[in-house]
XYZ file of C-alpha atoms in Angstrom:
632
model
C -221.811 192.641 10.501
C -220.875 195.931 11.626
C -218.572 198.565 10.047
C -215.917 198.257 13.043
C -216.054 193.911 12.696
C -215.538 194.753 8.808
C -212.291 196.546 9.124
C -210.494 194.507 11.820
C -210.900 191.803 9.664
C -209.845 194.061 6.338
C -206.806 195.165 8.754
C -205.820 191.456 10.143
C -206.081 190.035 5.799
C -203.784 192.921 5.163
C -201.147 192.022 7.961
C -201.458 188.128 7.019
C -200.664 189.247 2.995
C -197.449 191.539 4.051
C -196.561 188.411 6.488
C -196.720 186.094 3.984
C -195.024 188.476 1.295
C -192.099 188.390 3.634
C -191.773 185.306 4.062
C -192.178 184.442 0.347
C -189.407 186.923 -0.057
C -187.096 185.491 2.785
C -187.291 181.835 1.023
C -186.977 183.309 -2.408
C -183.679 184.608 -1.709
C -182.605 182.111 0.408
C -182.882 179.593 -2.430
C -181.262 181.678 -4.705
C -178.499 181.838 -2.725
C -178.400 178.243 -2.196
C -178.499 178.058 -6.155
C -175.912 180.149 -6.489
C -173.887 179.020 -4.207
C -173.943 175.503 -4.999
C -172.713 176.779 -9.176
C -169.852 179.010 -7.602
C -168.800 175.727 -5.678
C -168.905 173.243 -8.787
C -166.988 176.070 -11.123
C -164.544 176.528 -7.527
C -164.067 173.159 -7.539
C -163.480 172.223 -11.226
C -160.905 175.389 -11.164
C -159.324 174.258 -8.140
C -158.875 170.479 -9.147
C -157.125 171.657 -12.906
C -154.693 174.414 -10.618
C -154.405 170.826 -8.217
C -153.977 168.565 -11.084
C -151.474 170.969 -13.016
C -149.038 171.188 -9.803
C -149.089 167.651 -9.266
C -147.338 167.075 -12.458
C -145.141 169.781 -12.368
C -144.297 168.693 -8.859
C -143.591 165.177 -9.853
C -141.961 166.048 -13.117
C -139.513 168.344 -10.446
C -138.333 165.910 -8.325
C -137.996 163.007 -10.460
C -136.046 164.666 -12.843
C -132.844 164.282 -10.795
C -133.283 160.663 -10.233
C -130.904 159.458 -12.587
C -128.272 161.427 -11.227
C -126.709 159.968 -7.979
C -126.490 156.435 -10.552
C -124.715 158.289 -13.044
C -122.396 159.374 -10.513
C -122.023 156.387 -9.108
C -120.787 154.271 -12.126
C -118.039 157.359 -12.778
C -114.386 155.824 -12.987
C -113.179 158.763 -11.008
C -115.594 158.113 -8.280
C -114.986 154.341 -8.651
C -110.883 154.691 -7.939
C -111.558 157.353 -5.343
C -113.503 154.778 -3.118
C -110.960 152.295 -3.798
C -107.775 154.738 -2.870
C -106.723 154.263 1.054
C -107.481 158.031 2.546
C -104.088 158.970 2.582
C -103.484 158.598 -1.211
C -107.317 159.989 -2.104
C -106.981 163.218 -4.176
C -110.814 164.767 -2.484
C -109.869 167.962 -4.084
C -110.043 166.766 -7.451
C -113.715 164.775 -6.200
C -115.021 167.967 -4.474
C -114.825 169.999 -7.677
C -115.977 167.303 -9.852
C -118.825 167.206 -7.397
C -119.684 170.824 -7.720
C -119.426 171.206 -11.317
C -121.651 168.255 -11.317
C -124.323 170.194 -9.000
C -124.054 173.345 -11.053
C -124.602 171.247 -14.369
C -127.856 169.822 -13.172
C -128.792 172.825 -10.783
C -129.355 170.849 -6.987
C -129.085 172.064 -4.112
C -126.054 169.454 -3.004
C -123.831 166.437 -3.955
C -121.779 164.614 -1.636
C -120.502 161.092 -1.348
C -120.578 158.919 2.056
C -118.499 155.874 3.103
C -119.883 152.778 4.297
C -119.907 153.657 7.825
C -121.991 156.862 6.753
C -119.023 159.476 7.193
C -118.873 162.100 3.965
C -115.769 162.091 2.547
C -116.440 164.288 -0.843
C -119.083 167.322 -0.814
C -119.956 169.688 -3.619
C -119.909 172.692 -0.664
C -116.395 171.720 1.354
C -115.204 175.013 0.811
C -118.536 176.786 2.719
C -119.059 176.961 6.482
C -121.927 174.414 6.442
C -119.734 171.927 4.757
C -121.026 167.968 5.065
C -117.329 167.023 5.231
C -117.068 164.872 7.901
C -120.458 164.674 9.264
C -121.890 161.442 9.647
C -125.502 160.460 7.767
C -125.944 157.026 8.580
C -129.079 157.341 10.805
C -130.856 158.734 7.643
C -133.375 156.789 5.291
C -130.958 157.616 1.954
C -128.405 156.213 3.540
C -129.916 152.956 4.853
C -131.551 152.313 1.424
C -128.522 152.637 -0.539
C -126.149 150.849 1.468
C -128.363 147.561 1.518
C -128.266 148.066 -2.528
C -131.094 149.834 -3.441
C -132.097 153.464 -4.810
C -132.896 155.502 -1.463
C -135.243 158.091 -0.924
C -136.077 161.073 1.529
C -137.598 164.374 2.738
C -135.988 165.829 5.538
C -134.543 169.592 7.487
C -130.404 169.794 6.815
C -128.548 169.241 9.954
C -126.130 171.397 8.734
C -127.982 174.097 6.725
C -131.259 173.703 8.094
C -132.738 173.842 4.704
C -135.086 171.630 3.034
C -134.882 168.811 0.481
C -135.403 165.930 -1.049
C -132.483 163.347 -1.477
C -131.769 160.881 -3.961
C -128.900 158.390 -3.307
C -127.093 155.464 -5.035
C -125.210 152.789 -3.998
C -121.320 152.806 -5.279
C -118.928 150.277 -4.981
C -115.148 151.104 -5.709
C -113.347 149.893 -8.862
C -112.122 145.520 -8.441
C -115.338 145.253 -7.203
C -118.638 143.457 -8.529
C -122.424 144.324 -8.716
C -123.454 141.745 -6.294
C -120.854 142.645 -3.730
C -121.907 145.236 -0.747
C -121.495 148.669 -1.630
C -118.383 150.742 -0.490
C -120.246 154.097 -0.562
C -123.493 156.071 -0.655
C -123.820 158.933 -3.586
C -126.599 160.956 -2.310
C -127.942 164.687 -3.861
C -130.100 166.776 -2.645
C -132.574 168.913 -4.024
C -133.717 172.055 -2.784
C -137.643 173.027 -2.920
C -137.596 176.466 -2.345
C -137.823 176.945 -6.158
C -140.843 174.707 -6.843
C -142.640 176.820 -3.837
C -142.135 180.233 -5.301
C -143.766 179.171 -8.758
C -146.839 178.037 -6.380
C -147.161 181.626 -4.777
C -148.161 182.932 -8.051
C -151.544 180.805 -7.749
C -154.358 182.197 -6.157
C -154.577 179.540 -3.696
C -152.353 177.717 -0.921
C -150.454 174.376 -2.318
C -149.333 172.438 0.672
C -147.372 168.940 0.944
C -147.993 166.975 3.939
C -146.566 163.289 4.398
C -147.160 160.390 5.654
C -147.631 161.756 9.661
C -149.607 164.839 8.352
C -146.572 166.828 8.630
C -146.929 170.091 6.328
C -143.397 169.517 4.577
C -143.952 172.189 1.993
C -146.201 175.094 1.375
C -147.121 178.473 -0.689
C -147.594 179.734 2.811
C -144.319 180.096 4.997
C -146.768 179.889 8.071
C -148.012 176.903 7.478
C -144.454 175.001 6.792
C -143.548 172.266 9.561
C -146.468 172.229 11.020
C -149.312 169.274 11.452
C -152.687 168.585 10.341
C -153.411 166.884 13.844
C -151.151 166.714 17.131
C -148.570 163.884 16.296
C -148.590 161.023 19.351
C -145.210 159.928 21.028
C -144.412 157.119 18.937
C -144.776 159.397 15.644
C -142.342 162.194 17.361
C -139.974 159.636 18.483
C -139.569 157.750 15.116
C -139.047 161.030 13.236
C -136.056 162.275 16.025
C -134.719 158.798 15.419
C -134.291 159.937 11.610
C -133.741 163.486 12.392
C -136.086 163.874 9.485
C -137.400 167.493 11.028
C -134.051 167.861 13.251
C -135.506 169.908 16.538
C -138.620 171.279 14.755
C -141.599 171.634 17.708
C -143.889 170.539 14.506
C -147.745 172.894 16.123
C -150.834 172.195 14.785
C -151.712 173.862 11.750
C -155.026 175.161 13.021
C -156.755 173.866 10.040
C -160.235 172.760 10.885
C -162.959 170.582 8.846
C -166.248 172.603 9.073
C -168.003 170.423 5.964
C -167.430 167.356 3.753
C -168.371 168.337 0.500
C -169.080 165.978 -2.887
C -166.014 164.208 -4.777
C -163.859 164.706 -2.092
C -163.897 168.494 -1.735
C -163.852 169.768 2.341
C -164.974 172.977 3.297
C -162.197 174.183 5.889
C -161.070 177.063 7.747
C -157.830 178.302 8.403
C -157.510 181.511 10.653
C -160.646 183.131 10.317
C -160.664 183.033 5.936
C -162.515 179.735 4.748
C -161.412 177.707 2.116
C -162.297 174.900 -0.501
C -159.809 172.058 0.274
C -158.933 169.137 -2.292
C -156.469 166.453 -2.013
C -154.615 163.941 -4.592
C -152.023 160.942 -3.416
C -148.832 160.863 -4.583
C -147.699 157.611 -3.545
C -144.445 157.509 -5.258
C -143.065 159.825 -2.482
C -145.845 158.655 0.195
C -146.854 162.026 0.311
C -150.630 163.887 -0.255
C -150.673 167.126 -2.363
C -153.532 169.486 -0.889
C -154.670 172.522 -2.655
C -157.314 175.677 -0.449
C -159.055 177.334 -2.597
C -160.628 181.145 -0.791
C -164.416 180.908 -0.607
C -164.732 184.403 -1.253
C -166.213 184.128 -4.637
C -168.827 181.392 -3.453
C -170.049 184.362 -0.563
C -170.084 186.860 -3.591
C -172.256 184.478 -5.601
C -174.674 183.925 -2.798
C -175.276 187.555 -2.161
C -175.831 187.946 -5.749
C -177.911 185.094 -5.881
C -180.060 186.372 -2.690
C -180.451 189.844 -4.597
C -181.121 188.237 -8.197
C -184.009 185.538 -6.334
C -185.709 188.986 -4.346
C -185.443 191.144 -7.742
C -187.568 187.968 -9.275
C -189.794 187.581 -6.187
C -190.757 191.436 -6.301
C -191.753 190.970 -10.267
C -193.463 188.418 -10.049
C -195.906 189.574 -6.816
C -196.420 192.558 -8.519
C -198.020 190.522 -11.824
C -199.941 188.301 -9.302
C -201.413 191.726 -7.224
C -202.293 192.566 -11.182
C -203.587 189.269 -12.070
C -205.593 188.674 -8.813
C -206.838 191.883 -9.295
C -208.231 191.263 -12.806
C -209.802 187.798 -11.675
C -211.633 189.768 -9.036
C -213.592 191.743 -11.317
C -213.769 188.672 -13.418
C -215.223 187.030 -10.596
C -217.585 189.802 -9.724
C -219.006 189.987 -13.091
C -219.334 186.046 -13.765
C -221.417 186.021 -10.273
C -223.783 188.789 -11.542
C -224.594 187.300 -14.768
C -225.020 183.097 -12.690
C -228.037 185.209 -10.712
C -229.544 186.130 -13.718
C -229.596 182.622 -15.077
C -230.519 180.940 -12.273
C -234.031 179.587 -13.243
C -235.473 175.837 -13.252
C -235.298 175.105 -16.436
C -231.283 176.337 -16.916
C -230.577 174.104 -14.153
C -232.883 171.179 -15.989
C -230.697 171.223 -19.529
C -227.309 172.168 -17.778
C -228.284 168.659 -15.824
C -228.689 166.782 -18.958
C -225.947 168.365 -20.671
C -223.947 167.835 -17.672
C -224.981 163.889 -18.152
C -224.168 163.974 -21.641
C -220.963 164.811 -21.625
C -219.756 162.413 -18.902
C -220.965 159.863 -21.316
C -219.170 160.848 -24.052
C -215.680 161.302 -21.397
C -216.485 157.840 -20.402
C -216.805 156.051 -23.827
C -213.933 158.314 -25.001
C -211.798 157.375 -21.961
C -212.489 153.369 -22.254
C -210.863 153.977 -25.472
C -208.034 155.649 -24.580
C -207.361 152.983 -21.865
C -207.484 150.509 -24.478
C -205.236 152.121 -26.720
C -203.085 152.551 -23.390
C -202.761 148.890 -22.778
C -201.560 148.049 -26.444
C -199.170 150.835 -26.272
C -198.083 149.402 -22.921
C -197.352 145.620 -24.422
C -195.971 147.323 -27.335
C -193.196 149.222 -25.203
C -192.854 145.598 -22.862
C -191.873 143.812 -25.704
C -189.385 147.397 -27.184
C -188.005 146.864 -23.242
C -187.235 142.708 -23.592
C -185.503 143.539 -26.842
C -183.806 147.236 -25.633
C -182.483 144.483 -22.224
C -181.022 141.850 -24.637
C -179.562 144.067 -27.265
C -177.613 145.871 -23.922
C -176.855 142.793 -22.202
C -174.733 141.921 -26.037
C -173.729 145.501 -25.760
C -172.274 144.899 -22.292
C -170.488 141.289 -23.129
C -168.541 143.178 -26.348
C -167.565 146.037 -24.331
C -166.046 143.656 -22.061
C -164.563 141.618 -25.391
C -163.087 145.097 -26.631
C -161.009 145.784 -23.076
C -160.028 141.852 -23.112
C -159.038 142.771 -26.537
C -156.769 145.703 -26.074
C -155.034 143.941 -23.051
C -154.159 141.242 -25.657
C -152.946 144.079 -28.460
C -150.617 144.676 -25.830
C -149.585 141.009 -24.873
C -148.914 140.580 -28.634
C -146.645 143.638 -29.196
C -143.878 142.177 -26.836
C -143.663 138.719 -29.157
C -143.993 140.134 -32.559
C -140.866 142.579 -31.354
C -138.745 139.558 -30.402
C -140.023 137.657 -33.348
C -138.684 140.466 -35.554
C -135.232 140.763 -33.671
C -134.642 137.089 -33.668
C -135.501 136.826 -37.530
C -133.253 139.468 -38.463
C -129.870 137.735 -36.074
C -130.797 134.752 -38.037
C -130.686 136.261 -41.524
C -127.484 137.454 -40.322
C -126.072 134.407 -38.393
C -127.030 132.422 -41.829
C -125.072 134.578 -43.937
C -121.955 133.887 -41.512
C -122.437 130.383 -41.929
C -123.374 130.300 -38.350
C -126.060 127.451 -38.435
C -126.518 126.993 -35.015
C -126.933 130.209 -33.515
C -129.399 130.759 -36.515
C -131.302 127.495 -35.398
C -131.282 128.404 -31.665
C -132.892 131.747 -32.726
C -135.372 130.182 -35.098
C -136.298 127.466 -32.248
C -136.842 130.976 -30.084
C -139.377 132.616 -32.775
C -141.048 128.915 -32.891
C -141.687 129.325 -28.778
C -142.986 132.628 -29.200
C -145.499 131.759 -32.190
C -146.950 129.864 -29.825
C -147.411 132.425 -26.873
C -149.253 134.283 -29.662
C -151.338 131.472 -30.514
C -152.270 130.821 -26.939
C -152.709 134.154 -26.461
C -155.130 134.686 -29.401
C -156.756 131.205 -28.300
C -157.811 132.864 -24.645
C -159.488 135.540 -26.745
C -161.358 132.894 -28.579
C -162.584 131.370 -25.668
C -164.180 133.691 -24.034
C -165.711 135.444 -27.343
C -167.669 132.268 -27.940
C -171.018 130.894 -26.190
C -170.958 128.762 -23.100
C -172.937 125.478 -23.855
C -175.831 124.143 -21.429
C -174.300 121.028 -20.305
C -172.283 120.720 -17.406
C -168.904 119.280 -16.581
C -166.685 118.942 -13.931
C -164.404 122.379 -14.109
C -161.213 123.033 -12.424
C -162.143 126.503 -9.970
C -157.915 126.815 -9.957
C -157.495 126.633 -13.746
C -160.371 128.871 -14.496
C -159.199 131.483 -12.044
C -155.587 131.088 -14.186
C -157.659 131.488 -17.597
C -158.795 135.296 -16.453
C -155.897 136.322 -14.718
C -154.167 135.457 -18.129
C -156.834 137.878 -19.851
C -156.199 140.636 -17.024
C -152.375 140.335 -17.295
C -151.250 143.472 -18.785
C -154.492 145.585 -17.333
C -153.137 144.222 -13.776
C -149.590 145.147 -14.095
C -150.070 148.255 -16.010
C -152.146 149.468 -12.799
C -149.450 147.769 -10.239
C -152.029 145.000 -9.011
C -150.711 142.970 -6.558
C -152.157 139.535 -6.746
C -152.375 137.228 -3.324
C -153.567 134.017 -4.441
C -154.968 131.692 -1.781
C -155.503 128.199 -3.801
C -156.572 125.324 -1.678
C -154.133 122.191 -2.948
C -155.352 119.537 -4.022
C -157.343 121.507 -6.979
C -161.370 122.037 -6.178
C -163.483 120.863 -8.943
C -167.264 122.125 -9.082
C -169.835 121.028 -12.001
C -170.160 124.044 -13.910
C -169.896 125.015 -17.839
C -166.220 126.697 -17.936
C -166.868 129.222 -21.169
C -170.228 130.919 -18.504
C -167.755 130.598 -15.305
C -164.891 131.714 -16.733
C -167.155 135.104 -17.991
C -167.963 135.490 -14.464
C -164.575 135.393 -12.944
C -163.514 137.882 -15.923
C -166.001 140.457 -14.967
C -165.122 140.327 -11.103
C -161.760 141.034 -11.428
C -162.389 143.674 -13.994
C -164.426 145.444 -11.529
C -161.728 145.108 -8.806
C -159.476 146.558 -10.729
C -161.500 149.514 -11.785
C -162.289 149.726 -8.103
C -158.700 150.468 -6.606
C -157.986 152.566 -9.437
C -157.364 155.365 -6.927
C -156.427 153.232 -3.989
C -152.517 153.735 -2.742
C -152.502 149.798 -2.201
C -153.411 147.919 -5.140
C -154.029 144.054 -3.793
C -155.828 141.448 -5.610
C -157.198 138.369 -3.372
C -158.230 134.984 -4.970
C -158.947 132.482 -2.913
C -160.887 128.864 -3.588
C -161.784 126.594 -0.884
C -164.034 123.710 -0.448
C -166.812 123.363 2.443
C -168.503 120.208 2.590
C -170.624 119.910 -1.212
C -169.568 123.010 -1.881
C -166.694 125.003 -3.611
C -166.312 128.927 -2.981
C -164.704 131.318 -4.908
C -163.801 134.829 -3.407
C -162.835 137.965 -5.216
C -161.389 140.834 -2.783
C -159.569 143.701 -3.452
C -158.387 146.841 -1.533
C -160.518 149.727 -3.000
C -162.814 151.698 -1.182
C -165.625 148.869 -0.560
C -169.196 149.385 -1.051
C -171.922 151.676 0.247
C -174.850 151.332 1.717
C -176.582 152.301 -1.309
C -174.506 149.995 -3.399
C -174.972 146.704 -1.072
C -179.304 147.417 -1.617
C -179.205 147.565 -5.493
C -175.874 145.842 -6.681
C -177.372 142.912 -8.890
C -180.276 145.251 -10.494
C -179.910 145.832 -13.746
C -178.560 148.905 -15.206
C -177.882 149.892 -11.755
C -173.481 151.187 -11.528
C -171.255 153.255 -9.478
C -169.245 154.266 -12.416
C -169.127 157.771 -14.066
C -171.592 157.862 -17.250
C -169.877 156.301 -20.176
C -167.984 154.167 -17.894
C -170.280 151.135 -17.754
C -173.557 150.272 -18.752
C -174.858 148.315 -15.229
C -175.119 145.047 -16.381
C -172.560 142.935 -15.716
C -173.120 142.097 -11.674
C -176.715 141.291 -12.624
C -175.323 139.423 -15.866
C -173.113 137.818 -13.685
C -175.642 136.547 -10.281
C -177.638 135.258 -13.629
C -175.069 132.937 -14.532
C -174.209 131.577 -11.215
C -178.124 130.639 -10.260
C -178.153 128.945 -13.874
C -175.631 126.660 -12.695
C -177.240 126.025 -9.656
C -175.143 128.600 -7.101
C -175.146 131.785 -5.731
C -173.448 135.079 -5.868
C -173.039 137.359 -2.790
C -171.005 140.648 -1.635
C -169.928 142.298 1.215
C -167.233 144.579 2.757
C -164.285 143.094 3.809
C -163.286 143.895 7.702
C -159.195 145.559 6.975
C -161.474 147.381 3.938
C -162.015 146.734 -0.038
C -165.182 144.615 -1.414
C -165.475 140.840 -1.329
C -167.448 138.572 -3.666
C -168.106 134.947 -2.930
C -169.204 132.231 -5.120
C -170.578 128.905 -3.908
C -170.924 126.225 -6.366
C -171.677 122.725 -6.124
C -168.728 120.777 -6.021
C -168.533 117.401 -8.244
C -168.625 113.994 -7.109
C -165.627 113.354 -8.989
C -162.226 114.924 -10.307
C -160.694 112.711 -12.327
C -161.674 114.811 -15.767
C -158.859 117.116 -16.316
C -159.002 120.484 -17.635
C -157.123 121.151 -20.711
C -153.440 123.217 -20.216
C -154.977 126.290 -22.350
C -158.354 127.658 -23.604
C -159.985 125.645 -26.382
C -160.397 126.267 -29.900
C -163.284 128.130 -30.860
């Protein structure tokens, strides 16, 4: 090889190590800002859903403190008489002041007081320019609500002031006049938001309140106030002008674009040209969503000091490798002199033999280190069987304990009436009044036994299903869990649609197993639409030819693709950690094949998840099931 050959090649190693430096250095710092930026996102994130969390409440707690008010108002003598006065003898004066006191007092924006045909009569602000005296309000939502009865509610722009607010309003009906008749009046107050808006500028973030159309209804930002998330279609503009909810407002975009979906609901979007970290909650007593945007300046901070922190590493640690590849050079160089001077017959003869030797000894030691492998492998097969059975307990009592609770709470509504009645009959006894005592003893007698059923359904599904069969009522055991679910389902405003074939289906099954099953679907439907804005609970049994199915829908968010491949394994759950221990679908598909069915899932079309049943039905019906849950 020549000298020139030599140093081309010397030159082209040298340009392939700086190339490859470079790039090591590029992808160093690229990961690091990836690192980086994916911490500055979780700790933007956390701090942006406490700041989102944190105005929700105070939001809520804002608006619904006035709710009582246009009732109080309503039920007021004064107010009563003044509805019932012809408008000649009506003394508004008097009303209008009462009125604005009354809106002072409680701090709102506005009180007035309509007549049936929508017309105000009495205002808290008939003395200013913008009076509501004599303006008609009976193509609003408040007023339609109240008048048929019930508390109204609404959003909307002032016709006369142009401001704001949220209305409550009552319906009032004039003194001579009883609760069931039609109302003669509307009370209605309003209450302004500008207030609830300036404690929001102090965040470092934009809080915006969009409704139902994506209309931005309130906002930190005066920019982005009345406008919309997306252009609204003809229908949407012509209900809201038929409400005058936004009077003439031209409602423009918002200019608010998605650029990523991010984890948990977070959305990377950009407004203008600043990007932001967008999260969202419901608020569905008002039909409205709460959205919070976060700037993104801290993540880009955090990258670039990621990217610097990542190089910084990369150039330390290629400068100990140029070191240590240095060192193992002259390592190298040195073990290579010394293997020439040892490279001789007989070395090569013994190093052969040694070489031999010691595989022998690897080999016999290896056999016995499988060995003791395959006893430590039966050992933890058998530590697994009883780890599987000691959860699958584990998941049955954690079940028991929420079944429980719901109970507690079932309980706590008896014992309180048990203790009222037994005092009015200590008391009706010492007045000599026998009969009243005995009507409310006769009342404690009917509630002993709600308790007793009630603590019998607890019972029942703490004890062991037996292995012979019967012929079960598919109804009845449906009513035995939804008994066990009560409080749970009304405590999360569940909505149950039951869809019970008539005559009742029958199915050979053991009830104590079945009844377990039907306990744990429904529990997981109602953890499901825990965040869901409608709560609906479908049960539905139907028979098809020798066989009975019962379905289990609900209105949650359904299941994923992910979810649909592994939803019977074991230990496999959707739930945050803590939350569940995986069991219970595969507990549950156990059960069903036992007595001789099969359990299956799938998304429902309108959304939610369904689960389906099918179980033999029995040749014949004529065992009834008993009216509660047995004995234990």
């Amino acid at each position: 090889m020549t000298g020139d050959t030599r140093q081309r090649k010397i030159r082209i190693r040298r340009t392939l190590i700086v190339a490859a430096f470079g790039i090591a250095l590029v992808l160093f710092m690229w990961q690091g800002a990836r690192l980086a930026r994916e911490q500055a996102l979780t700790e933007l994130r956390h701090a942006a859903g406490n700041a989102l969390q944190l105005s929700r409440a105070n939001l809520i707690g804002y608006l619904t403190r006035h709710d009582y008010l246009p009732h109080l108002l309503a039920t007021r003598e004064s107010v009563r008489r003044f509805l019932a006065r012809d408008e000649r003898t009506r003394d508004t004066l008097t009303l209008n002041q009462l009125l604005d006191r009354s809106r002072a007092y409680a701090d709102v924006s506005d009180i007035y007081l309509l007549d049936r045909d929508g017309t105000t009569i009495a205002a808290s602000n008939w003395q200013r320019t913008d009076s509501f005296m004599g303006q008609n309000y009976a193509f609003r939502g408040y007023y339609r609500q109240a008048i048929n009865g019930r508390s109204g509610r609404f959003h909307a722009l002032g016709t006369q002031s142009g401001a704001r607010g949220y209305y409550f309003s009552a319906p009032v009906r004039a003194i001579g006049h009883a609760s069931n008749t039609p109302p003669d009046g509307v009370m209605v107050v309003k209450v302004g938001l500008d207030e609830i808006e300036r404690e929001w500028q102090s965040l470092d973030a934009t809080l915006l309140v969009a409704d139902i159309n994506g209309i931005i209804f309130m906002s930190s930002d005066p920019a982005l106030r009345l406008t919309a998330f997306q252009p609204l279609s003809k229908s949407a503009r012509k209900g809201l002008l038929s409400t005058r909810r936004y009077t003439d407002e031209p409602l423009p975009e918002s200019g608010l674009r998605v650029l990523e979906t991010l984890p948990d609901g977070a959305r990377h979007v950009r407004l203008g040209d600043q990007d932001y970290l967008n999260l969202s909650q419901p608020l569905a007593r008002f039909n409205w969503s709460l959205h919070i945007l976060q700037p993104m300046r801290p993540i880009v901070r955090a990258q670039w000091l990621g990217a610097l922190a990542a190089g910084g590493s990369w150039m330390l640690i290629a400068l100990g490798s140029a070191i240590g590849w240095q060192r193992y050079r002259l390592r190298r160089e040195r073990e290579r002199f010394a293997e020439r001077e040892r490279q001789t017959l007989a070395h090569a003869r013994d190093e052969l033999e040694r070489h031999v030797d010691a595989r022998t000894r690897e080999l016999v030691a290896s056999n016995h280190h499988l060995s003791q492998e395959i006893e430590e492998r039966k050992r933890a097969e058998q530590t697994l069987r009883q780890t599987r059975d000691e959860l699958v307990q584990a998941a049955r009592l954690a079940v028991l304990g929420q079944l429980a609770a719901s109970i507690n709470h079932e309980l706590n509504q008896p014992l309180g009436a048990i203790r009222a009645y037994a005092d009015n009959a200590r008391i009706l006894l010492a007045r000599q009044r026998v009969d009243d005592a005995d009507t409310n003893l006769a009342q404690i007698s009917e509630l002993v036994e709600r308790m007793a059923a009630i603590s019998a359904q607890l019972r029942q599904f703490s004890r062991k299903g037996g292995e012979t069969l019967t012929d079960v009522s598919a109804q009845a055991c449906f009513d035995y869990a939804l008994r066990l679910f009560h409080a749970r389902l009304e405590a999360s405003e569940i909505r149950i649609v039951s869809q019970m074939s008539e005559p009742a289906c029958w199915v050979r099954a053991d009830p104590v197993r079945l009844e377990q099953v039907l306990v744990n679907l429904i529990g997981n439907a109602q953890q499901a639409m825990s965040d869901s804005t409608e709560r609906q609970l479908i049960l539905t049994v139907k028979q098809q030819d020798e066989w009975v199915v019962l379905s289990v829908a609900d209105s949650g968010p359904g299941l994923s693709e992910e979810a649909m491949d592994y939803l019977f394994e074991p230990f496999y759950t959707t739930r945050a950690a803590g939350k569940g221990l995986g069991l219970g679908l595969s507990i549950s598909q156990r059960i069903i094949s036992d007595l001789g069915g099969r359990l299956e899932a799938c998304n429902r079309p309108e959304g939610g998840a369904l689960f389906m049943i099918h179980l033999p039905a029995a040749t014949s019906s004529n065992a009834p099931l008993p009216e509660g849950p047995a004995d234990a």
